[in-house]
Amino acid sequence: MNLEPSIEQVALREQLHDYFTDLRRGPFADLQREDHGPRYRDWMRQLGADGWLGIGWPTEYGGQGRPYVDQFIFFDEAMRCGVPVPMISLNTVGPTLMKYGSDEQRSTFLPPILRGEIDFAIGYSEPDAGTDLAAVRTRARRDGDVYIVDGAKVFTSRGGTADYVWLAARTDPDSVDHRGLSVLIVDTTDPGYSATPIRTLASYDTYSTYYDGVRVPVTHRVGEENDGWRLITTQLNYERVAMASFGGLARTLYEEVLDW
């Protein structure tokens, strides 16, 4: 197997490097890699307007239909250049919605993701469960055409700035382990939703998030009720691939030391 990048892939990386560099020298000179505030919103919309967010998405969903390697190069070069990208929305939630979402959900969420208009957070880990997703206790009780959600999550990256949370909740109160879970798309403007920051030693803020009677339309449940485990594992598999980028690591730990 030849793992050397092709001529086209090298050219794409160089094009992206020049693109990110020009924006950093121009209108986004003050942008930081971990910035998720107003400047990040402007940045996302700029990437969307220039067509870069859909580089690896299928054309049927508004993308360019390029190979997934090209999507990886986009993300990796962004890390090298120290600029943020909507990785969760673009590389994990979007592809999972393509596979399991309804037609209404695809039309509601996929185009705005590609335009850089909405951002997602992932609501999985809980204070008493940590990374044991089979121990989720956040409850979603169905009441007609909505779910009433009560519970708490921890280490929700972008939980204080995202528009929506891709939430794992227990819809069958009598279930155990990975059975009886569903995935809900929670609107963070709901009055029952709140978030408090967790300051880390790495200068990266994550959040504790709270759900106090949050109302979620049944139409925002992805897939079948109590069948959320396959969606959770699918999203996590996409996330593991996306997080395999070492561009930022190479830049911060190798190139800066070499420059020094």
Short mmCIF file of C-alpha atoms in Angstrom, two decimals:
data_model
loop_
_atom_site.label_atom_id
_atom_site.label_comp_id
_atom_site.label_asym_id
_atom_site.label_seq_id
_atom_site.Cartn_x
_atom_site.Cartn_y
_atom_site.Cartn_z
CA MET A 1 0.00 0.00 0.00
CA ASN A 2 1.36 3.39 -1.03
CA LEU A 3 0.65 5.93 1.72
CA GLU A 4 2.39 8.82 0.00
CA PRO A 5 -0.03 11.65 -0.83
CA SER A 6 -0.91 12.07 -4.47
CA ILE A 7 0.02 15.14 -6.48
CA GLU A 8 -3.58 16.29 -6.18
CA GLN A 9 -3.59 15.84 -2.41
CA VAL A 10 -0.38 17.80 -2.02
CA ALA A 11 -1.85 20.58 -4.17
CA LEU A 12 -5.02 20.59 -2.06
CA ARG A 13 -3.02 20.94 1.16
CA GLU A 14 -1.02 23.82 -0.30
CA GLN A 15 -4.22 25.51 -1.49
CA LEU A 16 -5.78 25.18 1.95
CA HIS A 17 -2.63 26.43 3.65
CA ASP A 18 -2.65 29.58 1.49
CA TYR A 19 -6.39 30.04 2.07
CA PHE A 20 -6.16 29.78 5.86
CA THR A 21 -3.03 31.93 5.97
CA ASP A 22 -4.59 34.71 3.90
CA LEU A 23 -7.66 34.81 6.16
CA ARG A 24 -5.48 34.84 9.28
CA ARG A 25 -3.49 37.76 7.89
CA GLY A 26 -6.65 39.59 6.85
CA PRO A 27 -10.12 39.70 8.39
CA PHE A 28 -9.47 36.94 10.94
CA ALA A 29 -6.14 38.02 12.34
CA ASP A 30 -7.56 37.88 15.87
CA LEU A 31 -9.03 34.38 15.55
CA GLN A 32 -7.82 31.72 17.98
CA ARG A 33 -8.00 27.98 17.44
CA GLU A 34 -10.16 27.42 20.54
CA ASP A 35 -12.35 30.48 19.92
CA HIS A 36 -16.04 29.50 19.87
CA GLY A 37 -17.45 33.00 20.23
CA PRO A 38 -18.77 35.50 17.66
CA ARG A 39 -15.58 35.43 15.61
CA TYR A 40 -15.88 31.66 15.32
CA ARG A 41 -19.40 32.11 13.96
CA ASP A 42 -18.14 34.56 11.34
CA TRP A 43 -15.32 32.14 10.52
CA MET A 44 -17.70 29.20 10.03
CA ARG A 45 -19.91 31.24 7.71
CA GLN A 46 -16.85 32.29 5.72
CA LEU A 47 -15.76 28.67 5.28
CA GLY A 48 -19.30 27.76 4.27
CA ALA A 49 -19.63 30.61 1.78
CA ASP A 50 -16.32 29.62 0.18
CA GLY A 51 -17.48 26.01 -0.19
CA TRP A 52 -14.89 24.37 2.03
CA LEU A 53 -17.18 22.85 4.65
CA GLY A 54 -18.69 20.39 2.19
CA ILE A 55 -15.48 19.21 0.62
CA GLY A 56 -15.93 15.55 1.62
CA TRP A 57 -19.74 15.38 1.78
CA PRO A 58 -21.73 13.60 -0.96
CA THR A 59 -23.08 15.87 -3.68
CA GLU A 60 -26.65 14.75 -2.87
CA TYR A 61 -26.30 16.53 0.48
CA GLY A 62 -24.73 19.67 -0.96
CA GLY A 63 -21.07 18.64 -0.70
CA GLN A 64 -18.33 18.43 -3.30
CA GLY A 65 -18.29 14.62 -3.31
CA ARG A 66 -14.53 14.41 -2.88
CA PRO A 67 -12.84 11.41 -1.23
CA TYR A 68 -12.88 11.26 2.56
CA VAL A 69 -9.11 11.70 2.47
CA ASP A 70 -9.69 15.21 1.15
CA GLN A 71 -12.00 15.93 4.10
CA PHE A 72 -9.24 14.72 6.41
CA ILE A 73 -6.68 16.96 4.68
CA PHE A 74 -9.02 19.92 5.20
CA PHE A 75 -9.27 19.23 8.91
CA ASP A 76 -5.59 18.37 9.32
CA GLU A 77 -4.38 21.52 7.58
CA ALA A 78 -6.74 23.63 9.67
CA MET A 79 -5.08 22.17 12.78
CA ARG A 80 -1.64 22.95 11.35
CA CYS A 81 -2.67 26.54 10.71
CA GLY A 82 -4.18 26.90 14.17
CA VAL A 83 -7.73 27.69 13.04
CA PRO A 84 -10.99 26.18 14.34
CA VAL A 85 -13.34 23.99 12.32
CA PRO A 86 -16.83 22.66 13.23
CA MET A 87 -15.49 19.11 13.54
CA ILE A 88 -18.42 17.72 15.55
CA SER A 89 -21.06 19.03 13.15
CA LEU A 90 -19.15 18.44 9.97
CA ASN A 91 -17.33 15.15 10.56
CA THR A 92 -19.58 13.29 13.00
CA VAL A 93 -23.17 14.55 13.37
CA GLY A 94 -23.61 15.31 9.68
CA PRO A 95 -22.53 11.87 8.40
CA THR A 96 -24.60 10.12 11.10
CA LEU A 97 -27.69 12.12 10.07
CA MET A 98 -27.05 11.14 6.45
CA LYS A 99 -27.19 7.49 7.51
CA TYR A 100 -29.97 7.46 10.12
CA GLY A 101 -31.81 10.78 9.95
CA SER A 102 -35.24 11.31 8.46
CA ASP A 103 -35.72 13.32 5.29
CA GLU A 104 -37.02 16.20 7.42
CA GLN A 105 -33.98 16.08 9.71
CA ARG A 106 -31.57 16.00 6.77
CA SER A 107 -33.23 19.00 5.13
CA THR A 108 -33.42 20.88 8.44
CA PHE A 109 -29.85 20.38 9.68
CA LEU A 110 -27.49 19.43 6.85
CA PRO A 111 -27.72 22.60 4.68
CA PRO A 112 -27.17 24.96 7.66
CA ILE A 113 -24.15 22.89 8.75
CA LEU A 114 -22.61 23.34 5.30
CA ARG A 115 -23.36 27.06 5.38
CA GLY A 116 -21.62 27.32 8.76
CA GLU A 117 -24.80 28.58 10.41
CA ILE A 118 -25.31 25.99 13.17
CA ASP A 119 -22.98 24.13 15.50
CA PHE A 120 -23.49 20.92 17.50
CA ALA A 121 -22.20 19.66 20.83
CA ILE A 122 -22.26 16.03 21.99
CA GLY A 123 -24.13 15.20 25.20
CA TYR A 124 -22.95 11.75 26.30
CA SER A 125 -20.81 11.64 29.48
CA GLU A 126 -22.54 12.01 32.84
CA PRO A 127 -21.27 12.92 36.33
CA ASP A 128 -21.92 9.44 37.79
CA ALA A 129 -21.04 7.47 34.65
CA GLY A 130 -18.06 9.17 33.03
CA THR A 131 -17.36 7.54 29.68
CA ASP A 132 -19.54 4.52 30.43
CA LEU A 133 -22.27 5.40 27.96
CA ALA A 134 -24.26 2.31 28.84
CA ALA A 135 -24.82 3.86 32.28
CA VAL A 136 -26.69 6.92 30.97
CA ARG A 137 -29.35 8.11 33.42
CA THR A 138 -30.57 11.31 31.75
CA ARG A 139 -34.26 10.63 31.25
CA ALA A 140 -36.46 11.49 28.27
CA ARG A 141 -40.14 10.90 29.03
CA ARG A 142 -42.52 11.03 26.09
CA ASP A 143 -45.52 13.31 26.48
CA GLY A 144 -47.55 13.32 23.29
CA ASP A 145 -45.48 14.79 20.48
CA VAL A 146 -42.57 15.89 22.71
CA TYR A 147 -40.04 14.37 25.07
CA ILE A 148 -39.48 15.92 28.50
CA VAL A 149 -35.77 15.64 29.31
CA ASP A 150 -34.28 15.77 32.81
CA GLY A 151 -30.70 15.07 33.77
CA ALA A 152 -27.14 16.34 33.54
CA LYS A 153 -24.09 15.83 31.36
CA VAL A 154 -20.43 16.64 31.92
CA PHE A 155 -17.48 17.47 29.66
CA THR A 156 -19.81 18.71 26.92
CA SER A 157 -17.40 20.51 24.59
CA ARG A 158 -19.04 23.67 23.20
CA GLY A 159 -22.00 23.03 25.48
CA GLY A 160 -22.20 26.75 26.26
CA THR A 161 -21.99 27.99 22.67
CA ALA A 162 -23.53 25.32 20.41
CA ASP A 163 -26.98 25.66 18.87
CA TYR A 164 -27.90 22.02 19.39
CA VAL A 165 -26.84 19.08 21.53
CA TRP A 166 -26.74 15.56 20.09
CA LEU A 167 -28.05 13.97 23.29
CA ALA A 168 -28.04 10.39 24.54
CA ALA A 169 -31.03 9.88 26.84
CA ARG A 170 -32.84 6.91 28.34
CA THR A 171 -36.32 6.65 26.88
CA ASP A 172 -37.11 3.30 28.51
CA PRO A 173 -36.90 3.77 32.31
CA ASP A 174 -36.88 0.01 32.91
CA SER A 175 -33.97 -0.69 30.57
CA VAL A 176 -30.38 -1.35 31.56
CA ASP A 177 -26.99 -0.98 29.91
CA HIS A 178 -27.02 0.08 26.27
CA ARG A 179 -30.66 -0.88 25.69
CA GLY A 180 -33.44 1.68 25.96
CA LEU A 181 -31.39 4.68 24.82
CA SER A 182 -32.39 7.21 22.17
CA VAL A 183 -30.63 10.11 20.48
CA LEU A 184 -32.40 13.47 20.62
CA ILE A 185 -31.45 16.77 19.01
CA VAL A 186 -31.83 19.37 21.76
CA ASP A 187 -32.24 23.07 20.99
CA THR A 188 -30.01 24.94 23.46
CA THR A 189 -32.38 27.93 23.45
CA ASP A 190 -34.93 25.88 25.44
CA PRO A 191 -35.40 27.60 28.84
CA GLY A 192 -34.75 24.34 30.67
CA TYR A 193 -31.24 24.02 29.21
CA SER A 194 -28.21 25.57 30.91
CA ALA A 195 -24.44 25.18 30.94
CA THR A 196 -21.57 26.09 33.25
CA PRO A 197 -17.91 26.13 32.16
CA ILE A 198 -15.21 23.72 33.31
CA ARG A 199 -11.81 25.42 33.12
CA THR A 200 -9.00 23.05 32.19
CA LEU A 201 -5.24 23.27 32.65
CA ALA A 202 -4.91 23.13 28.86
CA SER A 203 -6.74 26.50 28.61
CA TYR A 204 -9.63 24.73 26.90
CA ASP A 205 -13.12 25.23 28.29
CA THR A 206 -15.60 22.39 28.36
CA TYR A 207 -19.00 22.44 30.08
CA SER A 208 -21.38 20.82 32.50
CA THR A 209 -24.85 20.90 30.94
CA TYR A 210 -28.22 20.61 32.66
CA TYR A 211 -31.64 19.54 31.40
CA ASP A 212 -34.56 20.66 33.57
CA GLY A 213 -37.80 19.79 31.81
CA VAL A 214 -36.32 20.46 28.37
CA ARG A 215 -38.93 19.88 25.67
CA VAL A 216 -37.75 18.09 22.53
CA PRO A 217 -40.11 17.42 19.60
CA VAL A 218 -40.46 13.76 18.73
CA THR A 219 -39.45 14.78 15.21
CA HIS A 220 -36.01 15.56 16.69
CA ARG A 221 -35.46 11.97 17.77
CA VAL A 222 -32.97 10.42 15.36
CA GLY A 223 -33.81 6.84 14.43
CA GLU A 224 -36.21 4.63 16.33
CA GLU A 225 -37.02 5.03 20.01
CA ASN A 226 -34.78 2.91 22.28
CA ASP A 227 -32.46 2.16 19.35
CA GLY A 228 -29.97 4.95 19.97
CA TRP A 229 -26.95 2.79 20.72
CA ARG A 230 -26.13 2.22 17.05
CA LEU A 231 -26.31 5.98 16.44
CA ILE A 232 -24.04 6.68 19.41
CA THR A 233 -21.41 4.19 18.25
CA THR A 234 -21.65 5.43 14.66
CA GLN A 235 -21.09 9.03 15.73
CA LEU A 236 -18.16 7.99 17.94
CA ASN A 237 -16.55 6.02 15.12
CA TYR A 238 -16.67 9.10 12.90
CA GLU A 239 -15.25 11.16 15.77
CA ARG A 240 -12.32 8.79 16.33
CA VAL A 241 -11.33 9.09 12.66
CA ALA A 242 -11.63 12.89 12.75
CA MET A 243 -9.54 13.15 15.93
CA ALA A 244 -6.73 11.14 14.34
CA SER A 245 -5.44 14.35 12.83
CA PHE A 246 -1.95 15.16 14.10
CA GLY A 247 -1.63 18.43 12.23
CA GLY A 248 -2.01 20.59 15.31
CA LEU A 249 0.23 18.30 17.34
CA ALA A 250 2.96 18.48 14.72
CA ARG A 251 2.73 22.24 14.60
CA THR A 252 2.71 22.91 18.33
CA LEU A 253 5.11 20.24 19.53
CA TYR A 254 7.53 19.80 16.66
CA GLU A 255 7.65 22.77 14.33
CA GLU A 256 7.66 25.38 17.11
CA VAL A 257 10.45 23.54 18.91
CA LEU A 258 12.35 23.30 15.64
CA ASP A 259 11.92 27.04 15.07
CA TRP A 260 13.18 27.69 18.61
#
